[in-house]
Coordinates of C-alpha atoms in Angstrom, one line a residue:
Chain A
M11 CA 26.2 -2.6 -12.7
S12 CA 22.2 -4.2 -13.7
N13 CA 22.4 -6.2 -10.4
L14 CA 21.6 -2.5 -9.1
A15 CA 18.0 -3.0 -9.6
V16 CA 18.2 -6.0 -7.7
L17 CA 19.7 -4.6 -4.3
P18 CA 16.4 -2.7 -2.8
I19 CA 15.1 -5.9 -2.4
I20 CA 17.9 -7.7 -2.0
I21 CA 19.4 -6.2 0.9
P22 CA 16.2 -5.8 3.2
L23 CA 15.3 -9.6 1.7
I24 CA 18.7 -11.0 3.5
A25 CA 19.1 -8.1 6.6
G26 CA 15.3 -9.7 7.9
I27 CA 16.5 -13.7 7.2
I28 CA 19.6 -12.5 9.4
L29 CA 17.6 -10.9 12.4
A30 CA 16.1 -14.2 12.8
F31 CA 18.1 -15.9 13.9
F32 CA 19.0 -14.0 17.1
P33 CA 16.1 -11.8 18.1
K34 CA 16.0 -11.9 21.6
K35 CA 19.5 -9.9 21.5
L36 CA 17.8 -6.6 21.5
A37 CA 20.9 -4.3 21.7
L38 CA 22.4 -6.2 18.6
V39 CA 19.4 -6.2 16.2
R40 CA 18.9 -2.8 16.9
T41 CA 22.4 -2.2 16.0
L42 CA 21.9 -4.2 13.3
T43 CA 18.5 -3.0 11.9
K44 CA 19.7 0.6 11.8
V45 CA 23.3 -0.6 10.0
F46 CA 21.3 -2.4 7.5
I47 CA 18.4 -0.1 7.1
I48 CA 20.9 3.1 5.9
G49 CA 23.0 0.5 3.7
N50 CA 19.7 0.4 2.2
L51 CA 19.1 4.2 2.3
A52 CA 22.0 4.7 0.7
V53 CA 22.1 1.8 -2.5
A54 CA 18.4 3.0 -2.8
G55 CA 19.9 6.7 -3.1
F56 CA 23.1 5.2 -5.6
S57 CA 20.6 4.0 -8.3
A58 CA 18.3 6.6 -8.2
W59 CA 21.4 9.0 -9.4
H60 CA 22.3 6.5 -11.7
V61 CA 18.4 5.8 -12.8
F62 CA 17.9 9.1 -13.4
N63 CA 21.4 10.1 -15.3
H64 CA 21.5 7.4 -17.5
G65 CA 18.6 6.1 -18.1
S66 CA 16.6 3.1 -16.6
I67 CA 18.5 -0.1 -15.6
I68 CA 16.5 -3.3 -17.0
L69 CA 17.4 -6.5 -15.0
E70 CA 16.7 -9.7 -16.9
T71 CA 16.3 -12.3 -14.1
G72 CA 18.7 -16.0 -14.7
D73 CA 19.5 -14.3 -17.9
W74 CA 16.3 -15.2 -19.6
A75 CA 15.2 -12.4 -23.0
A76 CA 12.2 -10.1 -21.4
P77 CA 8.8 -11.6 -22.3
Y78 CA 10.2 -15.1 -21.0
G79 CA 12.1 -14.8 -17.5
I80 CA 11.2 -12.3 -15.0
I81 CA 12.0 -8.3 -14.9
I82 CA 12.9 -6.4 -12.6
V83 CA 12.1 -2.1 -14.3
A84 CA 13.9 -0.5 -12.1
D85 CA 12.8 3.1 -14.0
Q86 CA 12.5 6.5 -12.9
L87 CA 8.8 6.1 -11.1
S88 CA 10.5 2.5 -9.3
V89 CA 12.9 4.3 -7.9
L90 CA 12.0 7.2 -6.4
L91 CA 8.9 5.6 -4.9
V92 CA 12.1 2.9 -3.3
L93 CA 14.1 6.0 -2.6
T94 CA 10.9 7.9 -0.7
T95 CA 10.4 3.8 1.1
N96 CA 13.4 3.7 2.9
I97 CA 13.6 6.8 3.9
M98 CA 10.8 6.7 5.9
A99 CA 11.9 2.7 7.3
A100 CA 14.8 4.8 8.4
A101 CA 12.9 7.0 10.8
C102 CA 10.3 4.3 12.0
A103 CA 13.7 2.5 12.2
F104 CA 14.6 4.8 14.5
Y105 CA 11.5 5.5 16.4
A106 CA 11.1 2.3 17.1
P107 CA 13.3 1.2 20.0
Y108 CA 11.4 4.2 21.9
S109 CA 7.7 3.4 21.1
L110 CA 7.5 -0.4 20.8
P111 CA 7.8 -2.8 24.2
D112 CA 10.5 -5.2 24.6
R113 CA 7.9 -7.7 24.3
K114 CA 6.9 -6.6 21.0
E115 CA 10.7 -6.2 19.4
R116 CA 11.7 -9.5 21.5
Y117 CA 8.9 -11.6 18.8
Y118 CA 10.5 -11.1 15.6
F119 CA 9.5 -6.9 14.7
Y120 CA 12.5 -6.1 12.7
T121 CA 12.5 -9.3 10.8
F122 CA 8.8 -8.8 9.3
F123 CA 9.8 -4.8 9.0
F124 CA 12.5 -6.0 6.5
F125 CA 10.2 -8.3 5.0
L126 CA 7.7 -5.5 4.8
I127 CA 10.1 -3.4 3.6
T128 CA 11.3 -6.1 0.9
G129 CA 7.7 -6.8 -0.1
V130 CA 6.8 -2.8 -0.8
S131 CA 10.4 -2.4 -3.3
G132 CA 9.8 -5.6 -5.3
A133 CA 5.8 -4.5 -5.8
F134 CA 7.5 -0.5 -7.4
L135 CA 10.6 -2.8 -8.5
T136 CA 8.5 -5.5 -10.6
G137 CA 8.2 -5.9 -14.5
D138 CA 5.2 -9.0 -14.6
I139 CA 2.1 -8.9 -13.5
F140 CA 1.6 -12.0 -11.6
N141 CA 4.8 -11.0 -9.8
L142 CA 3.8 -8.3 -8.8
F143 CA 1.0 -10.3 -6.6
V144 CA 3.9 -12.7 -4.7
F145 CA 5.2 -9.8 -3.8
F146 CA 1.8 -8.1 -3.4
E147 CA 1.3 -11.2 -0.8
V148 CA 5.1 -10.6 0.6
L149 CA 4.0 -7.0 2.3
L150 CA 0.3 -8.5 3.3
M151 CA 2.2 -11.6 5.2
A152 CA 4.8 -9.0 7.0
S153 CA 1.7 -6.1 7.2
Y154 CA -0.3 -9.2 9.2
A155 CA 2.1 -10.4 11.2
L156 CA 3.1 -6.4 12.4
I157 CA -0.4 -5.7 12.5
V158 CA -1.3 -8.9 15.5
L159 CA 1.8 -8.1 17.1
G160 CA 1.4 -8.1 20.6
G161 CA -2.0 -10.2 20.0
D162 CA -4.2 -7.0 22.4
K163 CA -7.8 -8.1 22.1
V164 CA -8.5 -5.2 19.9
Q165 CA -5.3 -5.7 17.3
L166 CA -7.1 -9.5 17.1
R167 CA -10.5 -8.4 16.1
E168 CA -9.8 -6.2 13.5
S169 CA -6.7 -7.5 11.5
V170 CA -9.5 -10.8 11.4
K171 CA -11.0 -8.1 9.1
Y172 CA -7.7 -6.9 7.4
V173 CA -6.7 -10.7 6.6
F174 CA -10.1 -11.3 5.5
I175 CA -10.8 -8.0 3.6
N176 CA -6.9 -8.6 2.0
L177 CA -7.0 -12.6 1.1
F178 CA -10.8 -12.1 -0.8
S179 CA -8.1 -9.1 -2.9
S180 CA -5.7 -11.4 -3.0
M181 CA -7.8 -14.2 -4.6
L182 CA -9.9 -11.6 -6.9
F183 CA -6.1 -10.2 -8.0
V184 CA -5.3 -14.0 -9.8
T185 CA -8.7 -14.1 -11.0
A186 CA -8.1 -10.6 -13.2
V187 CA -4.5 -12.2 -14.2
G188 CA -5.9 -15.6 -15.0
F189 CA -8.6 -13.7 -17.3
L190 CA -5.2 -11.2 -18.4
Y191 CA -3.5 -14.4 -19.3
G192 CA -6.0 -15.8 -21.4
T193 CA -6.8 -12.7 -23.5
V194 CA -3.8 -11.9 -24.4
G195 CA -1.4 -15.0 -23.2
T196 CA 1.7 -13.4 -21.1
V197 CA 2.1 -12.1 -18.0
N198 CA 5.2 -9.4 -18.4
M199 CA 3.7 -6.5 -18.5
A200 CA 5.5 -4.8 -21.3
Q201 CA 4.0 -7.5 -23.4
I202 CA 0.3 -6.9 -22.2
A203 CA 0.9 -3.3 -22.9
Q204 CA 2.1 -4.3 -26.7
R205 CA -0.6 -6.8 -27.0
V206 CA -3.8 -4.7 -25.6
Q207 CA -2.7 -2.6 -28.6
E208 CA -3.5 -5.0 -30.9
V209 CA -6.4 -7.4 -29.3
D210 CA -9.9 -7.2 -31.6
Q211 CA -11.7 -7.2 -28.6
Q212 CA -11.3 -4.4 -26.8
G213 CA -14.0 -4.4 -24.5
I214 CA -13.2 -7.5 -22.2
L215 CA -10.0 -5.7 -21.8
T216 CA -11.7 -3.0 -20.4
A217 CA -13.6 -5.3 -18.4
I218 CA -10.5 -7.1 -17.5
G219 CA -9.4 -3.4 -15.9
I220 CA -11.6 -2.7 -14.2
L221 CA -11.6 -5.3 -12.2
L222 CA -7.3 -4.7 -11.8
F223 CA -8.9 -1.1 -11.0
F224 CA -11.3 -2.8 -8.1
V225 CA -8.8 -5.1 -6.6
F226 CA -5.7 -2.0 -6.2
A227 CA -9.0 0.1 -5.0
V228 CA -9.6 -2.1 -2.1
K229 CA -5.3 -2.9 -1.3
A230 CA -5.4 1.2 -1.8
A231 CA -8.3 1.5 0.4
L232 CA -10.5 4.3 -2.3
F233 CA -14.4 5.2 -2.5
P234 CA -16.6 2.0 -2.1
L235 CA -13.2 0.3 -0.6
Y236 CA -11.9 2.6 2.1
Y237 CA -14.3 0.5 4.8
W238 CA -11.4 -1.8 6.6
M239 CA -9.0 0.6 6.6
P240 CA -9.5 3.1 9.0
K241 CA -10.0 1.2 12.3
S242 CA -7.5 -1.8 11.2
Y243 CA -4.4 1.3 10.9
A244 CA -5.4 3.0 14.2
V245 CA -4.8 -0.5 16.1
P246 CA -1.3 -1.2 16.1
N247 CA 2.2 0.4 17.3
P248 CA 2.3 4.0 15.7
V249 CA 5.3 2.5 14.5
I250 CA 3.6 -0.1 12.4
S251 CA 0.9 2.8 11.7
A252 CA 2.8 4.4 10.3
L253 CA 4.8 2.1 7.5
F254 CA 1.9 1.1 6.7
G255 CA -0.3 4.3 6.6
A256 CA 3.0 5.3 4.0
L257 CA 3.2 1.5 2.1
L258 CA 0.6 0.0 2.1
T259 CA -2.0 2.3 0.8
K260 CA 0.4 4.1 -1.6
V261 CA 1.8 0.6 -3.1
G262 CA -1.9 -0.1 -4.9
I263 CA -2.2 3.3 -6.0
Y264 CA 1.3 3.2 -7.7
S265 CA -0.4 0.4 -9.5
I266 CA -3.6 1.9 -10.9
I267 CA -0.6 4.5 -12.0
R268 CA 1.8 1.7 -13.8
V269 CA -1.4 -0.1 -15.2
F270 CA -3.8 2.5 -15.9
S271 CA -0.5 4.4 -18.2
L272 CA 0.7 1.6 -19.2
I273 CA -1.8 -0.8 -20.3
F274 CA -5.2 -0.3 -20.4
I275 CA -4.8 3.2 -21.8
H276 CA -7.8 1.3 -24.9
R277 CA -10.5 3.8 -23.1
I278 CA -9.9 6.8 -21.8
D279 CA -12.7 8.4 -22.2
L280 CA -13.9 5.8 -19.4
T281 CA -12.3 4.4 -17.1
H282 CA -10.0 7.7 -16.0
E283 CA -13.7 9.8 -16.0
V284 CA -14.6 7.3 -13.2
F285 CA -11.4 7.6 -11.3
I286 CA -12.3 11.2 -11.4
W287 CA -15.2 11.2 -9.6
I288 CA -14.2 7.9 -7.3
A289 CA -11.4 10.2 -6.7
G290 CA -13.6 12.6 -5.7
L291 CA -16.3 10.8 -3.7
S292 CA -13.1 9.2 -2.0
M293 CA -12.5 12.7 -1.2
I294 CA -15.5 13.8 0.6
F295 CA -15.8 10.7 2.9
G296 CA -12.7 10.2 3.4
V297 CA -13.0 13.9 5.0
I298 CA -16.5 13.3 6.8
G299 CA -14.9 10.4 8.3
A300 CA -11.5 12.5 10.0
L301 CA -14.2 15.0 11.7
S302 CA -16.4 12.1 12.8
T303 CA -14.5 11.3 14.8
N304 CA -12.3 12.3 18.6
N305 CA -9.9 9.6 18.3
I306 CA -6.1 11.1 17.2
K307 CA -4.9 8.0 15.4
L308 CA -8.4 7.6 13.5
I309 CA -7.7 11.3 12.4
I310 CA -5.2 10.4 11.0
A311 CA -6.5 7.3 9.5
Y312 CA -8.6 9.1 7.5
N313 CA -6.8 11.1 6.3
I314 CA -5.1 8.0 4.5
I315 CA -8.2 8.8 2.3
P316 CA -8.5 11.8 0.0
A317 CA -4.8 11.5 -0.2
I318 CA -5.1 8.9 -1.7
G319 CA -8.2 10.5 -3.3
F320 CA -5.9 13.4 -5.4
I321 CA -3.5 11.1 -6.7
L322 CA -6.3 9.1 -8.2
W323 CA -7.0 12.3 -9.9
G324 CA -4.1 12.8 -11.3
I325 CA -3.8 9.3 -13.3
G326 CA -8.7 10.5 -13.9
V327 CA -7.3 13.7 -16.1
F328 CA -4.2 12.2 -17.2
N329 CA -2.5 14.7 -18.9
Q330 CA 0.9 16.8 -18.2
E331 CA 0.6 18.3 -15.5
A332 CA -2.3 16.3 -13.0
V333 CA 0.1 13.1 -13.8
S334 CA 3.4 15.4 -12.9
G335 CA 1.2 16.4 -9.8
A336 CA -0.2 13.2 -9.0
I337 CA 3.7 11.5 -8.4
Y338 CA 4.7 15.2 -6.5
Y339 CA 1.4 14.1 -4.1
L340 CA 2.7 10.5 -3.6
I341 CA 6.3 11.6 -2.5
H342 CA 4.8 14.6 -0.5
D343 CA 2.0 12.3 0.9
M344 CA 4.2 9.4 1.8
I345 CA 6.5 11.4 4.7
I346 CA 4.2 13.4 5.6
K347 CA 2.0 10.7 6.6
A348 CA 5.1 8.4 8.5
S349 CA 5.5 11.9 9.7
L350 CA 2.3 11.9 11.0
F351 CA 1.2 8.4 12.8
L352 CA 4.4 8.6 14.4
L353 CA 3.5 12.6 15.9
V354 CA 0.9 11.4 17.2
G355 CA 1.3 8.1 18.2
T356 CA 3.7 10.6 21.1
I357 CA 0.8 12.6 21.2
A358 CA -1.0 9.5 21.9
Y359 CA 1.9 8.0 24.2
A360 CA 2.6 12.1 26.7
A361 CA -1.4 12.4 27.3
G362 CA -1.3 8.8 27.8
T363 CA -5.1 8.4 26.5
S364 CA -6.3 9.0 22.6
D365 CA -9.9 9.9 23.1
L366 CA -9.3 14.6 22.4
R367 CA -12.0 14.7 25.2
K368 CA -10.0 13.5 27.5
F369 CA -6.8 15.5 27.1
S370 CA -6.2 19.5 27.2
G371 CA -3.4 22.1 27.3
L372 CA -0.7 19.7 26.1
I373 CA 0.9 23.0 25.3
H374 CA 2.4 23.7 28.6
Y375 CA 4.0 20.4 28.7
Y376 CA 4.6 19.3 24.9
P377 CA 5.6 23.0 23.2
F378 CA 8.3 21.6 20.8
L379 CA 5.5 18.7 19.9
G380 CA 2.1 21.0 19.8
W381 CA 4.5 23.3 16.8
L382 CA 5.5 20.0 14.8
L383 CA 2.3 19.1 14.5
F384 CA 0.5 22.6 13.9
V385 CA 3.8 22.4 10.8
S386 CA 2.2 19.4 10.2
G387 CA -1.4 20.1 9.9
F388 CA 0.0 22.9 7.3
V389 CA 2.1 20.1 5.0
L390 CA -0.6 18.1 4.7
A391 CA -3.8 21.0 3.5
G392 CA -1.4 22.2 1.1
I393 CA 0.0 25.9 2.7
P394 CA 1.7 27.9 0.7
P395 CA 5.5 27.3 1.3
F396 CA 5.4 23.9 1.8
S397 CA 4.9 20.4 -0.2
G398 CA 1.5 19.4 0.0
F399 CA 1.2 23.0 -2.0
I400 CA 2.8 22.3 -5.0
G401 CA 1.5 19.1 -6.2
K402 CA -2.2 20.2 -5.6
L403 CA -1.3 23.5 -7.7
L404 CA 0.1 21.2 -10.4
L405 CA -3.3 19.3 -10.3
L406 CA -5.5 22.7 -9.7
K407 CA -3.5 24.0 -13.6
G408 CA -4.1 19.9 -15.2
S409 CA -7.8 19.5 -14.6
L410 CA -8.8 23.1 -14.7
A411 CA -6.9 23.0 -18.9
D412 CA -9.2 20.0 -19.4
E413 CA -12.7 21.8 -17.6
K414 CA -12.8 19.4 -14.7
V415 CA -14.1 22.1 -12.9
A416 CA -16.9 20.1 -10.1
V417 CA -13.8 18.5 -8.6
V418 CA -11.5 21.1 -8.5
I419 CA -13.8 22.6 -5.8
I420 CA -14.5 19.2 -3.9
A421 CA -10.6 19.2 -3.6
L422 CA -10.2 22.7 -2.4
L423 CA -13.1 22.1 -0.1
S424 CA -11.9 19.4 1.3
S425 CA -8.8 20.6 1.8
L426 CA -10.2 22.7 4.0
L427 CA -11.9 20.4 6.3
I428 CA -8.5 18.1 6.1
L429 CA -7.2 21.5 7.6
Y430 CA -9.2 21.7 10.1
S431 CA -9.1 18.0 11.0
I432 CA -5.8 18.6 12.6
M433 CA -5.7 21.5 13.3
K434 CA -9.1 20.5 15.3
I435 CA -6.3 17.9 17.3
F436 CA -4.1 21.8 18.0
I437 CA -6.8 23.5 19.4
R438 CA -8.8 20.8 21.7
G439 CA -5.4 18.9 23.1
F440 CA -3.1 21.4 23.1
W441 CA -4.9 24.1 24.1
G442 CA -7.1 25.1 26.7
E443 CA -7.6 24.7 30.1
K444 CA -3.5 23.4 32.0
D445 CA -4.3 20.0 33.7
D446 CA -2.3 20.9 37.0
T447 CA -2.3 16.7 37.5
F448 CA -0.6 16.2 34.0
E449 CA 2.9 14.6 34.7
P450 CA 5.0 14.8 31.7
K451 CA 7.0 12.2 30.0
P452 CA 10.3 12.1 28.6
V453 CA 9.6 11.7 24.7
K454 CA 12.9 13.4 23.7
G455 CA 14.4 10.0 21.1
R456 CA 10.6 10.2 19.4
T457 CA 10.6 13.7 17.9
A458 CA 14.6 13.0 15.9
P459 CA 12.7 11.0 13.4
V460 CA 10.1 13.2 13.0
V461 CA 12.1 16.0 12.7
A462 CA 14.1 14.7 9.9
L463 CA 10.9 13.2 8.3
L464 CA 9.2 17.1 8.0
A465 CA 12.3 18.8 7.6
L466 CA 12.3 16.8 4.6
S467 CA 8.7 17.7 3.6
V468 CA 9.9 21.1 4.6
F469 CA 12.5 20.7 2.3
L470 CA 9.9 19.4 -1.1
G471 CA 8.0 22.3 -1.0
I472 CA 10.8 24.9 -1.1
G473 CA 13.1 23.2 -3.1
A474 CA 10.6 22.3 -6.3
E475 CA 12.7 23.8 -8.5
F476 CA 15.3 21.7 -7.6
I477 CA 12.6 18.6 -8.2
Y478 CA 10.4 19.5 -10.4
P479 CA 12.0 18.6 -13.4
S480 CA 12.6 15.7 -11.8
V481 CA 9.3 14.9 -11.9
E482 CA 8.2 16.3 -15.0
S483 CA 10.2 13.7 -16.8
I484 CA 8.7 11.0 -15.1
S485 CA 5.6 12.2 -15.9
R486 CA 6.5 12.5 -19.8
Y487 CA 8.1 8.9 -19.4
L488 CA 4.8 7.6 -18.5
L489 CA 2.6 9.6 -20.4
D490 CA 4.2 7.4 -23.9
P491 CA 4.3 3.6 -23.1
A492 CA 6.0 3.5 -25.9
N493 CA 9.1 4.2 -24.2
Y494 CA 8.5 1.5 -21.1
I495 CA 7.6 -1.3 -23.9
N496 CA 10.5 -0.3 -26.2
A497 CA 13.3 -0.2 -23.0
V498 CA 11.9 -3.9 -22.2
L499 CA 11.0 -5.5 -25.1
E500 CA 14.1 -4.5 -26.9
G501 CA 17.2 -3.1 -24.6
Chain B
M34 CA -15.1 -29.1 -20.9
E35 CA -14.1 -25.1 -20.6
I36 CA -17.5 -24.6 -20.2
I37 CA -18.0 -27.2 -18.0
I38 CA -15.4 -26.4 -15.3
L39 CA -16.2 -22.3 -15.4
I40 CA -19.4 -23.2 -14.4
L41 CA -17.7 -25.1 -11.4
A42 CA -15.7 -22.4 -10.7
G43 CA -18.6 -19.9 -10.6
V44 CA -20.3 -22.7 -8.2
L45 CA -17.5 -22.5 -6.1
F46 CA -17.2 -18.3 -6.1
A47 CA -20.9 -18.1 -4.9
T48 CA -20.8 -20.7 -2.3
A49 CA -17.5 -18.5 -1.0
I50 CA -19.0 -15.2 -1.3
Y51 CA -22.2 -16.8 0.8
N52 CA -20.0 -17.9 3.2
L53 CA -17.9 -14.9 3.8
L54 CA -21.0 -12.8 4.0
Q55 CA -21.8 -15.4 7.3
K56 CA -21.7 -14.2 11.2
Q57 CA -19.5 -17.2 12.4
L58 CA -15.7 -16.7 12.2
L59 CA -15.2 -20.4 10.4
R60 CA -18.0 -20.6 7.9
L61 CA -16.0 -17.2 6.7
I62 CA -12.7 -19.1 6.7
I63 CA -14.1 -21.6 4.7
G64 CA -15.2 -19.8 2.2
S65 CA -12.0 -17.9 1.8
V66 CA -10.8 -21.7 1.1
L67 CA -13.7 -21.9 -1.2
L68 CA -12.5 -18.9 -3.1
S69 CA -8.9 -19.1 -3.2
H70 CA -10.0 -22.7 -4.9
G71 CA -12.5 -21.0 -7.5
A72 CA -9.4 -18.8 -8.5
H73 CA -7.8 -21.4 -9.1
L74 CA -9.8 -23.2 -10.7
F75 CA -10.6 -20.8 -13.4
L76 CA -7.0 -20.1 -13.9
L77 CA -6.2 -23.4 -14.7
T78 CA -9.1 -23.3 -17.1
M79 CA -8.2 -19.8 -19.0
G80 CA -4.9 -21.3 -19.9
E81 CA -7.0 -23.9 -22.6
L82 CA -7.8 -27.0 -21.7
K83 CA -6.1 -28.7 -24.8
R84 CA -5.5 -32.3 -24.8
G85 CA -2.0 -32.8 -24.2
N86 CA 0.6 -34.8 -22.4
P87 CA 2.2 -33.3 -19.4
P88 CA 4.6 -30.8 -19.8
I89 CA 7.8 -33.0 -19.7
L90 CA 10.1 -33.3 -22.0
T91 CA 9.8 -37.2 -23.6
E92 CA 11.5 -37.9 -26.9
G93 CA 8.7 -38.6 -29.4
I94 CA 6.3 -36.0 -28.2
S95 CA 5.1 -32.7 -29.9
E96 CA 1.7 -32.1 -27.7
Y97 CA 2.7 -30.0 -24.6
T98 CA -0.2 -28.6 -22.4
D99 CA 0.3 -25.2 -20.8
P100 CA 3.1 -24.8 -18.5
L101 CA 2.9 -21.2 -17.1
P102 CA -0.5 -21.7 -15.8
Q103 CA 0.2 -24.8 -13.7
A104 CA 2.7 -23.0 -11.8
L105 CA 0.9 -19.6 -11.1
I106 CA -1.2 -22.5 -9.5
L107 CA 1.1 -23.5 -7.3
T108 CA 2.5 -20.2 -6.3
S109 CA -0.5 -19.2 -5.8
I110 CA -1.6 -22.3 -3.7
V111 CA 0.8 -22.0 -1.4
I112 CA 0.3 -18.1 -0.7
S113 CA -3.1 -19.3 0.2
F114 CA -2.3 -21.9 1.9
G115 CA -0.4 -20.1 4.2
I116 CA -2.6 -17.4 4.5
T117 CA -5.2 -19.9 5.4
S118 CA -3.3 -20.9 8.2
L119 CA -2.5 -17.8 9.6
L120 CA -6.0 -17.0 9.4
L121 CA -6.8 -20.7 11.4
V122 CA -4.5 -19.4 14.1
L123 CA -5.6 -16.0 13.9
A124 CA -9.3 -16.9 14.3
Y125 CA -8.7 -19.4 17.6
R126 CA -6.9 -17.1 19.8
T127 CA -9.7 -14.0 18.7
S128 CA -12.3 -15.9 19.7
N129 CA -10.8 -16.9 22.3
E130 CA -10.0 -13.3 23.7
N131 CA -12.8 -12.0 23.0
N132 CA -15.2 -14.9 23.8
T133 CA -17.0 -14.6 20.6
D134 CA -16.8 -16.1 17.6
N135 CA -19.7 -14.0 15.9
M136 CA -18.5 -11.3 13.4
E137 CA -21.5 -9.4 15.1
Q138 CA -20.2 -9.1 18.4
L139 CA -16.5 -8.1 17.5
R140 CA -16.8 -4.9 16.6
G141 CA -16.0 -2.6 19.5
N142 CA -16.1 0.3 20.3
E143 CA -14.6 3.9 19.8
N144 CA -11.5 5.3 21.6
E145 CA -9.6 2.2 22.8

């Protein structure tokens, strides 16, 4: 039964390998992709159900006891994130055949797609800090291949920058693991957490914590380290942008959540206070970026930064309600960012350009697409019946209880500007003069995955009563690291 | 001994950062290679440079060096080798397509 924990890593890995054998037979590859991704979704759903009902699954690989071997820990947070990953990966798999030209699909797109899922699931499930590094590299390698797939001039240019910044932060990650190993003498997360509380020199551990935060902040595109992200996420095909926007930065923020709720909790007054300020600055600068551009893909890419800021804010405040809010917002944001990238990709395809100044009046030709964008804007900004609202409300309650008013004001203001940045696309692209020479293209197959993701997002908002207890139990679990340590080292 | 190795790793890091801030693409790659050398050397030193035998089980020997950092470095070397080879090909294609290997000119404009 405990092998259930490793299946969400193994299935996409095997799928990727199998699909590498016959990349040119597109019909077969597409069918197999859908079969594998739905199978994996079912497995992830079952393991989520199992973990929420029967407690965490700990898998000691190769039967080596916990601190000596690599362990796979499927606790409530991990399985929830793996499930969300698979939901939006499924949406992307159904969108890909419509969006990608055949030439790109033939060059191993689906193989890299599955390797990306492998890396992301592995990073969510691992219980070993060096193994986390390896899974980071697995997903980054797949993302290097995906970002440059097709080899356009602009893609090559942006991917060079993307590879360099990620290589730099990976090497810093290795250095930080070296520091940590030199100080506590282990790379198993539970044992690190146990020893961090016993070590005398707390100062060096705080320094290592900040170094690790720097590494994850590069991956998650937080305030001073986000400059590489918007352009490199805007240039690839929409389905690849959707995978990146919804998964890669979220792996970075998940690592921050994990490391700073489990390991480095000895100087909360210092580290977590810094987080709140960085979160506030990320919101401001991300929104400024989103308002500064007329490229609709870049608008969505810039909107990732304030969203990551909101999640980090919850970790910074670090009480029950704020952490619940951060987790709720994390799940909500993965889904809505994927659907927004797919939607904007469809709009750019339909309009023939992603420059907002060059098209208007699309509502006459694509009324359904227009109203989808309208609803997504509301979901993203957190208008009450939708899912963004619940997460933000919990974050507000949590930080007001802690009397952190400045960041609350920044957050509310930036929510308003996020709404404006999406509505700008709606007002200027869909309203306005009808262009009579315009020839509409069919977009039917492309809207179905977007509708599915949006429906799920709306359900997250309306069915909050149904989901909130699970989120609350996750945050209770996260706030008491003894749960994790005991489960791993004594289970 | 640790001090000397750590200073060496520091020099490698400094050279790497200097090269990463240059404009020529190939220099950036040299910088990233030096950076990974620095990180690996650092990882080796962090496991303590104890005098001891290679970690191969032999009868009659009780002192071994720490095997874990060596395994970690081996993993990390392979990964950075993969990324470096990807980077070299990527740099080749990029400079061919864009007709320049100067990072200043690889900026691009909005809305493309």
